[in-house]
Amino acid sequence: MEKISEADLVINPDGSIYHLNLLPEDIADTVITVGDPERIPAITKHFDRIEFKKGKREFLTQTGYIGSKRITVLSTGIGTDNIDIVINELDALVNIDFKTRTVNETLKSLNIIRIGTSGAVQPDLPMGTILASSFGLGLDALMHYYKQDNTAAEKDLLDAAKAHFSEIKGVLPYLTAADPGLLNHFGSGMEKGITVTAPGFYAPQGRQVRAKSTISGFISTINSFNYQNQRITNLEMETAGIYALAKVLGHKALSVNGILASRVNYQFSKNPDQVVDAAIQMVLEKLIDYNP
């Protein structure tokens, strides 16, 4: 098999992957990702034991156990540029032999579950809602660099989104569905909808502080989208990249969002930590009895 070059796959002198600083044996089959490194202990405090802790830059990792179930919790930092690093390096850890620099004959599929925060763009979704993303719709450029293979249903929904956003200059959306098995199990009892992933926090999400936005009525453009009863529910910065790149590499992904802001009512949660903790507990409770 063709060897992957040292320039394409950078391995540290200790045998760990370049950015994440992890060894192949460090990763569990189920990986929970969070944006904020400080959110990791909010999850692992529920573990029965922690196997190890590692960190490099914003990419901090803890692997441990709830009962006999091994789980890795990893911080990604903010944005799909970081997601590009995290998903590719997670895949390399489980699907590439670092000694021979060749792809393994048998490929492994990880379960990747994002627990993040988000802003609702629909008036009937109050702050404190826990929402599972049925689709990730990316307004960033990440997946313009990768070949994708969308299903017929994804293509139809994406075509409708492209038409809807056609007047926004320079935006070419991409779209990927959540893994159906993860969505059915973990999303049971949660609100569901299309999550838009933006390439920034301020103007790219319709916010205006001092710098003037080139797009007027951004939130109303987003929340007015509807195709075959599929609507856009929330807005954040990682989900679409996770969904799309995970699918390209053969992994399963789901994004669970704690709604901290109402973008239509101009409100932000007074108790954000409680919302995040509720999302964490819902995921961990469902994870205990998840047997794919």
PDB file of C-alpha atoms in Angstrom:
ATOM      1  CA  MET A   1       0.000   0.000   0.000  1.00  0.00           C
ATOM      2  CA  GLU A   2       1.118   3.567  -0.664  1.00  0.00           C
ATOM      3  CA  LYS A   3       2.865   5.201   2.273  1.00  0.00           C
ATOM      4  CA  ILE A   4       1.585   8.545   3.574  1.00  0.00           C
ATOM      5  CA  SER A   5       4.375  11.111   3.540  1.00  0.00           C
ATOM      6  CA  GLU A   6       5.868  12.758   6.609  1.00  0.00           C
ATOM      7  CA  ALA A   7       4.592  16.113   5.308  1.00  0.00           C
ATOM      8  CA  ASP A   8       1.005  14.876   4.930  1.00  0.00           C
ATOM      9  CA  LEU A   9       0.822  13.036   8.245  1.00  0.00           C
ATOM     10  CA  VAL A  10       2.963  14.653  10.929  1.00  0.00           C
ATOM     11  CA  ILE A  11       3.841  12.364  13.838  1.00  0.00           C
ATOM     12  CA  ASN A  12       5.622  13.682  16.917  1.00  0.00           C
ATOM     13  CA  PRO A  13       8.907  12.083  18.109  1.00  0.00           C
ATOM     14  CA  ASP A  14       7.012  10.225  20.863  1.00  0.00           C
ATOM     15  CA  GLY A  15       4.734   8.578  18.272  1.00  0.00           C
ATOM     16  CA  SER A  16       1.735  10.836  18.912  1.00  0.00           C
ATOM     17  CA  ILE A  17      -0.316  12.679  16.291  1.00  0.00           C
ATOM     18  CA  TYR A  18       0.874  16.235  15.644  1.00  0.00           C
ATOM     19  CA  HIS A  19      -1.779  18.562  17.088  1.00  0.00           C
ATOM     20  CA  LEU A  20      -3.798  16.348  19.445  1.00  0.00           C
ATOM     21  CA  ASN A  21      -0.637  14.851  20.985  1.00  0.00           C
ATOM     22  CA  LEU A  22      -2.409  11.486  21.306  1.00  0.00           C
ATOM     23  CA  LEU A  23      -1.335   7.894  20.707  1.00  0.00           C
ATOM     24  CA  PRO A  24      -3.639   5.428  18.920  1.00  0.00           C
ATOM     25  CA  GLU A  25      -4.375   3.553  22.158  1.00  0.00           C
ATOM     26  CA  ASP A  26      -5.534   6.775  23.846  1.00  0.00           C
ATOM     27  CA  ILE A  27      -8.809   6.982  21.912  1.00  0.00           C
ATOM     28  CA  ALA A  28     -12.048   5.239  22.878  1.00  0.00           C
ATOM     29  CA  ASP A  29     -14.599   4.192  20.245  1.00  0.00           C
ATOM     30  CA  THR A  30     -16.926   6.917  21.552  1.00  0.00           C
ATOM     31  CA  VAL A  31     -15.573  10.466  21.495  1.00  0.00           C
ATOM     32  CA  ILE A  32     -17.407  13.428  23.032  1.00  0.00           C
ATOM     33  CA  THR A  33     -16.209  16.749  21.636  1.00  0.00           C
ATOM     34  CA  VAL A  34     -16.631  20.143  23.280  1.00  0.00           C
ATOM     35  CA  GLY A  35     -15.466  23.538  22.089  1.00  0.00           C
ATOM     36  CA  ASP A  36     -14.326  24.918  25.436  1.00  0.00           C
ATOM     37  CA  PRO A  37     -11.475  23.025  27.182  1.00  0.00           C
ATOM     38  CA  GLU A  38     -12.961  24.032  30.550  1.00  0.00           C
ATOM     39  CA  ARG A  39     -16.067  21.991  29.719  1.00  0.00           C
ATOM     40  CA  ILE A  40     -14.109  18.730  29.847  1.00  0.00           C
ATOM     41  CA  PRO A  41     -14.113  18.370  33.669  1.00  0.00           C
ATOM     42  CA  ALA A  42     -17.840  19.176  33.675  1.00  0.00           C
ATOM     43  CA  ILE A  43     -18.236  15.895  31.780  1.00  0.00           C
ATOM     44  CA  THR A  44     -15.544  13.726  33.337  1.00  0.00           C
ATOM     45  CA  LYS A  45     -16.683  14.542  36.870  1.00  0.00           C
ATOM     46  CA  HIS A  46     -19.454  12.038  36.101  1.00  0.00           C
ATOM     47  CA  PHE A  47     -16.907   9.301  35.228  1.00  0.00           C
ATOM     48  CA  ASP A  48     -16.223   6.417  37.587  1.00  0.00           C
ATOM     49  CA  ARG A  49     -12.527   6.732  36.811  1.00  0.00           C
ATOM     50  CA  ILE A  50     -10.256   8.743  34.531  1.00  0.00           C
ATOM     51  CA  GLU A  51      -7.575   6.792  32.689  1.00  0.00           C
ATOM     52  CA  PHE A  52      -5.413   9.715  31.591  1.00  0.00           C
ATOM     53  CA  LYS A  53      -5.291  13.421  30.789  1.00  0.00           C
ATOM     54  CA  LYS A  54      -3.320  14.978  27.945  1.00  0.00           C
ATOM     55  CA  GLY A  55      -3.219  18.382  26.348  1.00  0.00           C
ATOM     56  CA  LYS A  56      -1.613  20.516  23.668  1.00  0.00           C
ATOM     57  CA  ARG A  57      -2.750  24.019  22.706  1.00  0.00           C
ATOM     58  CA  GLU A  58      -6.574  24.121  22.886  1.00  0.00           C
ATOM     59  CA  PHE A  59      -6.808  20.376  22.252  1.00  0.00           C
ATOM     60  CA  LEU A  60      -7.225  18.801  25.699  1.00  0.00           C
ATOM     61  CA  THR A  61      -8.209  15.153  26.143  1.00  0.00           C
ATOM     62  CA  GLN A  62      -9.402  12.944  28.974  1.00  0.00           C
ATOM     63  CA  THR A  63     -10.273   9.279  28.531  1.00  0.00           C
ATOM     64  CA  GLY A  64     -12.065   7.342  31.234  1.00  0.00           C
ATOM     65  CA  TYR A  65     -14.914   5.053  32.137  1.00  0.00           C
ATOM     66  CA  ILE A  66     -18.552   5.119  33.138  1.00  0.00           C
ATOM     67  CA  GLY A  67     -18.987   1.575  34.368  1.00  0.00           C
ATOM     68  CA  SER A  68     -17.336  -0.570  31.714  1.00  0.00           C
ATOM     69  CA  LYS A  69     -17.916   1.939  28.907  1.00  0.00           C
ATOM     70  CA  ARG A  70     -14.735   3.693  27.779  1.00  0.00           C
ATOM     71  CA  ILE A  71     -15.218   7.305  26.629  1.00  0.00           C
ATOM     72  CA  THR A  72     -12.870   9.983  25.322  1.00  0.00           C
ATOM     73  CA  VAL A  73     -13.671  13.663  25.891  1.00  0.00           C
ATOM     74  CA  LEU A  74     -11.805  16.107  23.650  1.00  0.00           C
ATOM     75  CA  SER A  75     -11.870  19.887  23.294  1.00  0.00           C
ATOM     76  CA  THR A  76     -11.774  21.191  19.730  1.00  0.00           C
ATOM     77  CA  GLY A  77     -11.610  24.925  20.217  1.00  0.00           C
ATOM     78  CA  ILE A  78     -13.869  27.136  18.105  1.00  0.00           C
ATOM     79  CA  GLY A  79     -14.631  26.885  14.392  1.00  0.00           C
ATOM     80  CA  THR A  80     -14.463  24.434  11.504  1.00  0.00           C
ATOM     81  CA  ASP A  81     -10.775  25.144  10.887  1.00  0.00           C
ATOM     82  CA  ASN A  82     -10.130  23.380  14.189  1.00  0.00           C
ATOM     83  CA  ILE A  83     -12.663  20.675  13.301  1.00  0.00           C
ATOM     84  CA  ASP A  84     -10.587  19.953  10.184  1.00  0.00           C
ATOM     85  CA  ILE A  85      -7.634  19.155  12.444  1.00  0.00           C
ATOM     86  CA  VAL A  86      -9.560  17.192  15.062  1.00  0.00           C
ATOM     87  CA  ILE A  87     -11.579  14.884  12.796  1.00  0.00           C
ATOM     88  CA  ASN A  88      -8.654  14.127  10.475  1.00  0.00           C
ATOM     89  CA  GLU A  89      -6.336  13.361  13.392  1.00  0.00           C
ATOM     90  CA  LEU A  90      -8.929  11.228  15.210  1.00  0.00           C
ATOM     91  CA  ASP A  91      -9.352   9.246  12.005  1.00  0.00           C
ATOM     92  CA  ALA A  92      -5.599   8.857  11.603  1.00  0.00           C
ATOM     93  CA  LEU A  93      -5.307   7.558  15.169  1.00  0.00           C
ATOM     94  CA  VAL A  94      -7.710   4.684  14.544  1.00  0.00           C
ATOM     95  CA  ASN A  95      -7.283   3.982  10.822  1.00  0.00           C
ATOM     96  CA  ILE A  96      -3.580   4.495  10.002  1.00  0.00           C
ATOM     97  CA  ASP A  97      -0.613   2.403  11.095  1.00  0.00           C
ATOM     98  CA  PHE A  98       1.847   5.038  12.291  1.00  0.00           C
ATOM     99  CA  LYS A  99       4.853   2.690  11.933  1.00  0.00           C
ATOM    100  CA  THR A 100       4.263   1.815   8.275  1.00  0.00           C
ATOM    101  CA  ARG A 101       2.367   5.032   7.404  1.00  0.00           C
ATOM    102  CA  THR A 102      -0.269   3.006   5.570  1.00  0.00           C
ATOM    103  CA  VAL A 103      -4.050   2.809   5.927  1.00  0.00           C
ATOM    104  CA  ASN A 104      -5.236  -0.169   7.962  1.00  0.00           C
ATOM    105  CA  GLU A 105      -6.937  -2.981   6.036  1.00  0.00           C
ATOM    106  CA  THR A 106      -9.876  -2.921   8.457  1.00  0.00           C
ATOM    107  CA  LEU A 107     -11.264   0.536   9.137  1.00  0.00           C
ATOM    108  CA  LYS A 108     -12.818   1.634  12.419  1.00  0.00           C
ATOM    109  CA  SER A 109     -15.857   3.912  12.700  1.00  0.00           C
ATOM    110  CA  LEU A 110     -15.902   6.212  15.724  1.00  0.00           C
ATOM    111  CA  ASN A 111     -19.022   7.554  17.423  1.00  0.00           C
ATOM    112  CA  ILE A 112     -18.449  11.314  17.665  1.00  0.00           C
ATOM    113  CA  ILE A 113     -20.902  13.281  19.801  1.00  0.00           C
ATOM    114  CA  ARG A 114     -20.574  17.044  20.079  1.00  0.00           C
ATOM    115  CA  ILE A 115     -21.985  18.680  23.210  1.00  0.00           C
ATOM    116  CA  GLY A 116     -22.056  22.386  22.448  1.00  0.00           C
ATOM    117  CA  THR A 117     -23.879  25.652  22.864  1.00  0.00           C
ATOM    118  CA  SER A 118     -25.935  27.498  20.304  1.00  0.00           C
ATOM    119  CA  GLY A 119     -28.367  30.298  19.592  1.00  0.00           C
ATOM    120  CA  ALA A 120     -31.963  29.602  18.551  1.00  0.00           C
ATOM    121  CA  VAL A 121     -33.314  31.378  15.468  1.00  0.00           C
ATOM    122  CA  GLN A 122     -36.944  30.293  15.941  1.00  0.00           C
ATOM    123  CA  PRO A 123     -39.233  32.094  18.421  1.00  0.00           C
ATOM    124  CA  ASP A 124     -40.741  28.845  19.771  1.00  0.00           C
ATOM    125  CA  LEU A 125     -37.371  27.505  20.969  1.00  0.00           C
ATOM    126  CA  PRO A 126     -36.747  28.991  24.425  1.00  0.00           C
ATOM    127  CA  MET A 127     -33.382  29.318  26.107  1.00  0.00           C
ATOM    128  CA  GLY A 128     -32.567  26.119  27.945  1.00  0.00           C
ATOM    129  CA  THR A 129     -33.799  23.901  25.124  1.00  0.00           C
ATOM    130  CA  ILE A 130     -31.634  20.840  24.390  1.00  0.00           C
ATOM    131  CA  LEU A 131     -31.602  20.262  20.640  1.00  0.00           C
ATOM    132  CA  ALA A 132     -30.215  17.505  18.421  1.00  0.00           C
ATOM    133  CA  SER A 133     -29.079  18.608  14.970  1.00  0.00           C
ATOM    134  CA  SER A 134     -30.815  16.535  12.292  1.00  0.00           C
ATOM    135  CA  PHE A 135     -28.631  18.200   9.642  1.00  0.00           C
ATOM    136  CA  GLY A 136     -25.580  20.448   9.641  1.00  0.00           C
ATOM    137  CA  LEU A 137     -25.720  23.236   7.054  1.00  0.00           C
ATOM    138  CA  GLY A 138     -22.340  24.887   6.592  1.00  0.00           C
ATOM    139  CA  LEU A 139     -21.917  28.482   5.446  1.00  0.00           C
ATOM    140  CA  ASP A 140     -18.140  28.238   5.873  1.00  0.00           C
ATOM    141  CA  ALA A 141     -15.644  27.029   3.256  1.00  0.00           C
ATOM    142  CA  LEU A 142     -14.233  23.846   4.851  1.00  0.00           C
ATOM    143  CA  MET A 143     -15.938  21.249   2.683  1.00  0.00           C
ATOM    144  CA  HIS A 144     -15.111  23.036  -0.560  1.00  0.00           C
ATOM    145  CA  TYR A 145     -11.723  21.305  -0.150  1.00  0.00           C
ATOM    146  CA  TYR A 146     -13.082  17.743   0.194  1.00  0.00           C
ATOM    147  CA  LYS A 147     -14.979  15.413  -2.094  1.00  0.00           C
ATOM    148  CA  GLN A 148     -18.422  14.570  -0.705  1.00  0.00           C
ATOM    149  CA  ASP A 149     -21.026  11.998  -1.623  1.00  0.00           C
ATOM    150  CA  ASN A 150     -24.446  13.274  -0.561  1.00  0.00           C
ATOM    151  CA  THR A 151     -27.539  11.091  -0.470  1.00  0.00           C
ATOM    152  CA  ALA A 152     -30.505  11.987  -2.666  1.00  0.00           C
ATOM    153  CA  ALA A 153     -32.332  13.441   0.368  1.00  0.00           C
ATOM    154  CA  GLU A 154     -29.287  15.531   1.316  1.00  0.00           C
ATOM    155  CA  LYS A 155     -28.938  16.790  -2.262  1.00  0.00           C
ATOM    156  CA  ASP A 156     -32.593  17.886  -2.418  1.00  0.00           C
ATOM    157  CA  LEU A 157     -32.365  19.724   0.885  1.00  0.00           C
ATOM    158  CA  LEU A 158     -29.021  21.277  -0.082  1.00  0.00           C
ATOM    159  CA  ASP A 159     -30.394  22.479  -3.434  1.00  0.00           C
ATOM    160  CA  ALA A 160     -33.264  24.165  -1.587  1.00  0.00           C
ATOM    161  CA  ALA A 161     -30.791  25.794   0.832  1.00  0.00           C
ATOM    162  CA  LYS A 162     -28.571  27.017  -2.006  1.00  0.00           C
ATOM    163  CA  ALA A 163     -31.567  28.642  -3.675  1.00  0.00           C
ATOM    164  CA  HIS A 164     -32.673  30.202  -0.389  1.00  0.00           C
ATOM    165  CA  PHE A 165     -29.240  31.685   0.358  1.00  0.00           C
ATOM    166  CA  SER A 166     -28.384  32.607  -3.240  1.00  0.00           C
ATOM    167  CA  GLU A 167     -28.586  36.360  -2.596  1.00  0.00           C
ATOM    168  CA  ILE A 168     -25.899  36.226   0.110  1.00  0.00           C
ATOM    169  CA  LYS A 169     -22.697  37.017  -1.766  1.00  0.00           C
ATOM    170  CA  GLY A 170     -19.888  34.475  -1.528  1.00  0.00           C
ATOM    171  CA  VAL A 171     -21.849  31.788   0.357  1.00  0.00           C
ATOM    172  CA  LEU A 172     -21.986  28.273  -1.115  1.00  0.00           C
ATOM    173  CA  PRO A 173     -23.588  26.003   1.503  1.00  0.00           C
ATOM    174  CA  TYR A 174     -22.841  22.332   2.139  1.00  0.00           C
ATOM    175  CA  LEU A 175     -25.069  19.951   4.077  1.00  0.00           C
ATOM    176  CA  THR A 176     -24.807  16.584   5.825  1.00  0.00           C
ATOM    177  CA  ALA A 177     -27.293  14.570   7.884  1.00  0.00           C
ATOM    178  CA  ALA A 178     -26.648  13.350  11.405  1.00  0.00           C
ATOM    179  CA  ASP A 179     -25.953   9.659  11.755  1.00  0.00           C
ATOM    180  CA  PRO A 180     -29.475   8.165  11.935  1.00  0.00           C
ATOM    181  CA  GLY A 181     -28.612   5.646  14.646  1.00  0.00           C
ATOM    182  CA  LEU A 182     -27.091   8.280  16.923  1.00  0.00           C
ATOM    183  CA  LEU A 183     -29.928  10.712  16.195  1.00  0.00           C
ATOM    184  CA  ASN A 184     -32.615   8.151  16.988  1.00  0.00           C
ATOM    185  CA  HIS A 185     -30.984   7.073  20.250  1.00  0.00           C
ATOM    186  CA  PHE A 186     -29.571  10.280  21.693  1.00  0.00           C
ATOM    187  CA  GLY A 187     -32.078  12.645  20.074  1.00  0.00           C
ATOM    188  CA  SER A 188     -35.078  10.859  21.543  1.00  0.00           C
ATOM    189  CA  GLY A 189     -37.048  13.414  23.569  1.00  0.00           C
ATOM    190  CA  MET A 190     -35.021  16.356  22.216  1.00  0.00           C
ATOM    191  CA  GLU A 191     -36.023  19.108  19.822  1.00  0.00           C
ATOM    192  CA  LYS A 192     -34.572  18.548  16.357  1.00  0.00           C
ATOM    193  CA  GLY A 193     -33.772  20.735  13.378  1.00  0.00           C
ATOM    194  CA  ILE A 194     -31.219  21.978  10.891  1.00  0.00           C
ATOM    195  CA  THR A 195     -28.210  23.614  12.521  1.00  0.00           C
ATOM    196  CA  VAL A 196     -26.399  26.326  10.561  1.00  0.00           C
ATOM    197  CA  THR A 197     -22.642  26.520  11.039  1.00  0.00           C
ATOM    198  CA  ALA A 198     -21.168  29.974  10.458  1.00  0.00           C
ATOM    199  CA  PRO A 199     -17.500  30.943   9.852  1.00  0.00           C
ATOM    200  CA  GLY A 200     -17.503  33.472  12.699  1.00  0.00           C
ATOM    201  CA  PHE A 201     -19.371  34.698  15.778  1.00  0.00           C
ATOM    202  CA  TYR A 202     -20.234  38.309  14.989  1.00  0.00           C
ATOM    203  CA  ALA A 203     -21.202  39.454  11.472  1.00  0.00           C
ATOM    204  CA  PRO A 204     -21.188  35.869  10.094  1.00  0.00           C
ATOM    205  CA  GLN A 205     -23.964  35.131  12.614  1.00  0.00           C
ATOM    206  CA  GLY A 206     -25.841  38.391  12.037  1.00  0.00           C
ATOM    207  CA  ARG A 207     -24.430  40.208  15.054  1.00  0.00           C
ATOM    208  CA  GLN A 208     -23.427  43.843  14.864  1.00  0.00           C
ATOM    209  CA  VAL A 209     -21.357  45.651  17.478  1.00  0.00           C
ATOM    210  CA  ARG A 210     -19.282  48.343  15.742  1.00  0.00           C
ATOM    211  CA  ALA A 211     -18.155  46.812  12.446  1.00  0.00           C
ATOM    212  CA  LYS A 212     -20.946  47.016   9.885  1.00  0.00           C
ATOM    213  CA  SER A 213     -22.359  43.839   8.362  1.00  0.00           C
ATOM    214  CA  THR A 214     -22.798  43.455   4.613  1.00  0.00           C
ATOM    215  CA  ILE A 215     -25.863  41.219   5.083  1.00  0.00           C
ATOM    216  CA  SER A 216     -29.107  42.763   6.260  1.00  0.00           C
ATOM    217  CA  GLY A 217     -31.813  40.637   7.843  1.00  0.00           C
ATOM    218  CA  PHE A 218     -29.506  37.653   8.280  1.00  0.00           C
ATOM    219  CA  ILE A 219     -31.506  35.964  11.055  1.00  0.00           C
ATOM    220  CA  SER A 220     -34.809  36.412   9.230  1.00  0.00           C
ATOM    221  CA  THR A 221     -33.218  34.898   6.111  1.00  0.00           C
ATOM    222  CA  ILE A 222     -32.153  31.879   8.139  1.00  0.00           C
ATOM    223  CA  ASN A 223     -35.349  31.299  10.103  1.00  0.00           C
ATOM    224  CA  SER A 224     -37.602  31.695   7.067  1.00  0.00           C
ATOM    225  CA  PHE A 225     -36.116  28.616   5.370  1.00  0.00           C
ATOM    226  CA  ASN A 226     -38.491  25.664   5.149  1.00  0.00           C
ATOM    227  CA  TYR A 227     -38.304  22.650   2.872  1.00  0.00           C
ATOM    228  CA  GLN A 228     -40.613  19.659   3.302  1.00  0.00           C
ATOM    229  CA  ASN A 229     -41.177  20.600   6.962  1.00  0.00           C
ATOM    230  CA  GLN A 230     -37.436  20.881   7.600  1.00  0.00           C
ATOM    231  CA  ARG A 231     -36.536  24.211   9.195  1.00  0.00           C
ATOM    232  CA  ILE A 232     -33.394  25.859  10.489  1.00  0.00           C
ATOM    233  CA  THR A 233     -33.500  25.952  14.274  1.00  0.00           C
ATOM    234  CA  ASN A 234     -30.143  27.224  15.501  1.00  0.00           C
ATOM    235  CA  LEU A 235     -26.806  28.747  14.669  1.00  0.00           C
ATOM    236  CA  GLU A 236     -23.249  27.920  15.820  1.00  0.00           C
ATOM    237  CA  MET A 237     -19.703  27.257  14.521  1.00  0.00           C
ATOM    238  CA  GLU A 238     -18.786  23.525  14.360  1.00  0.00           C
ATOM    239  CA  THR A 239     -21.649  21.103  13.636  1.00  0.00           C
ATOM    240  CA  ALA A 240     -21.684  21.091   9.824  1.00  0.00           C
ATOM    241  CA  GLY A 241     -17.933  20.532   9.656  1.00  0.00           C
ATOM    242  CA  ILE A 242     -18.123  17.621  12.103  1.00  0.00           C
ATOM    243  CA  TYR A 243     -20.996  15.985  10.228  1.00  0.00           C
ATOM    244  CA  ALA A 244     -19.497  16.385   6.762  1.00  0.00           C
ATOM    245  CA  LEU A 245     -15.912  15.387   7.526  1.00  0.00           C
ATOM    246  CA  ALA A 246     -16.985  12.502   9.781  1.00  0.00           C
ATOM    247  CA  LYS A 247     -19.133  11.116   6.964  1.00  0.00           C
ATOM    248  CA  VAL A 248     -16.332  11.499   4.395  1.00  0.00           C
ATOM    249  CA  LEU A 249     -14.070   9.418   6.666  1.00  0.00           C
ATOM    250  CA  GLY A 250     -16.695   6.829   7.607  1.00  0.00           C
ATOM    251  CA  HIS A 251     -17.468   7.917  11.169  1.00  0.00           C
ATOM    252  CA  LYS A 252     -20.806   8.529  12.888  1.00  0.00           C
ATOM    253  CA  ALA A 253     -21.583  11.975  14.270  1.00  0.00           C
ATOM    254  CA  LEU A 254     -24.244  13.796  16.250  1.00  0.00           C
ATOM    255  CA  SER A 255     -24.390  17.336  17.630  1.00  0.00           C
ATOM    256  CA  VAL A 256     -26.328  18.091  20.824  1.00  0.00           C
ATOM    257  CA  ASN A 257     -26.873  21.801  21.465  1.00  0.00           C
ATOM    258  CA  GLY A 258     -27.728  23.623  24.655  1.00  0.00           C
ATOM    259  CA  ILE A 259     -29.626  26.740  23.573  1.00  0.00           C
ATOM    260  CA  LEU A 260     -28.113  29.727  25.405  1.00  0.00           C
ATOM    261  CA  ALA A 261     -29.473  32.569  23.272  1.00  0.00           C
ATOM    262  CA  SER A 262     -32.643  33.580  21.487  1.00  0.00           C
ATOM    263  CA  ARG A 263     -31.514  35.480  18.429  1.00  0.00           C
ATOM    264  CA  VAL A 264     -35.051  36.605  17.585  1.00  0.00           C
ATOM    265  CA  ASN A 265     -35.813  37.862  21.113  1.00  0.00           C
ATOM    266  CA  TYR A 266     -32.295  39.335  21.670  1.00  0.00           C
ATOM    267  CA  GLN A 267     -31.823  37.398  24.910  1.00  0.00           C
ATOM    268  CA  PHE A 268     -28.986  35.413  26.463  1.00  0.00           C
ATOM    269  CA  SER A 269     -29.331  32.827  29.237  1.00  0.00           C
ATOM    270  CA  LYS A 270     -28.811  33.954  32.825  1.00  0.00           C
ATOM    271  CA  ASN A 271     -27.812  30.366  33.739  1.00  0.00           C
ATOM    272  CA  PRO A 272     -25.624  29.046  30.891  1.00  0.00           C
ATOM    273  CA  ASP A 273     -23.768  26.509  33.050  1.00  0.00           C
ATOM    274  CA  GLN A 274     -27.063  24.877  34.054  1.00  0.00           C
ATOM    275  CA  VAL A 275     -28.082  24.514  30.417  1.00  0.00           C
ATOM    276  CA  VAL A 276     -24.759  22.944  29.478  1.00  0.00           C
ATOM    277  CA  ASP A 277     -24.898  20.583  32.466  1.00  0.00           C
ATOM    278  CA  ALA A 278     -28.408  19.483  31.464  1.00  0.00           C
ATOM    279  CA  ALA A 279     -27.156  18.643  27.968  1.00  0.00           C
ATOM    280  CA  ILE A 280     -24.192  16.731  29.404  1.00  0.00           C
ATOM    281  CA  GLN A 281     -26.377  14.663  31.729  1.00  0.00           C
ATOM    282  CA  MET A 282     -28.856  13.834  28.951  1.00  0.00           C
ATOM    283  CA  VAL A 283     -26.057  12.571  26.692  1.00  0.00           C
ATOM    284  CA  LEU A 284     -24.284  10.565  29.404  1.00  0.00           C
ATOM    285  CA  GLU A 285     -27.518   8.934  30.583  1.00  0.00           C
ATOM    286  CA  LYS A 286     -28.277   7.827  27.033  1.00  0.00           C
ATOM    287  CA  LEU A 287     -24.681   6.763  26.452  1.00  0.00           C
ATOM    288  CA  ILE A 288     -24.764   4.198  29.246  1.00  0.00           C
ATOM    289  CA  ASP A 289     -27.308   2.037  27.394  1.00  0.00           C
ATOM    290  CA  TYR A 290     -26.068   2.750  23.852  1.00  0.00           C
ATOM    291  CA  ASN A 291     -25.018  -0.463  22.116  1.00  0.00           C
ATOM    292  CA  PRO A 292     -24.623   0.107  18.366  1.00  0.00           C
TER     293      PRO A 292
END
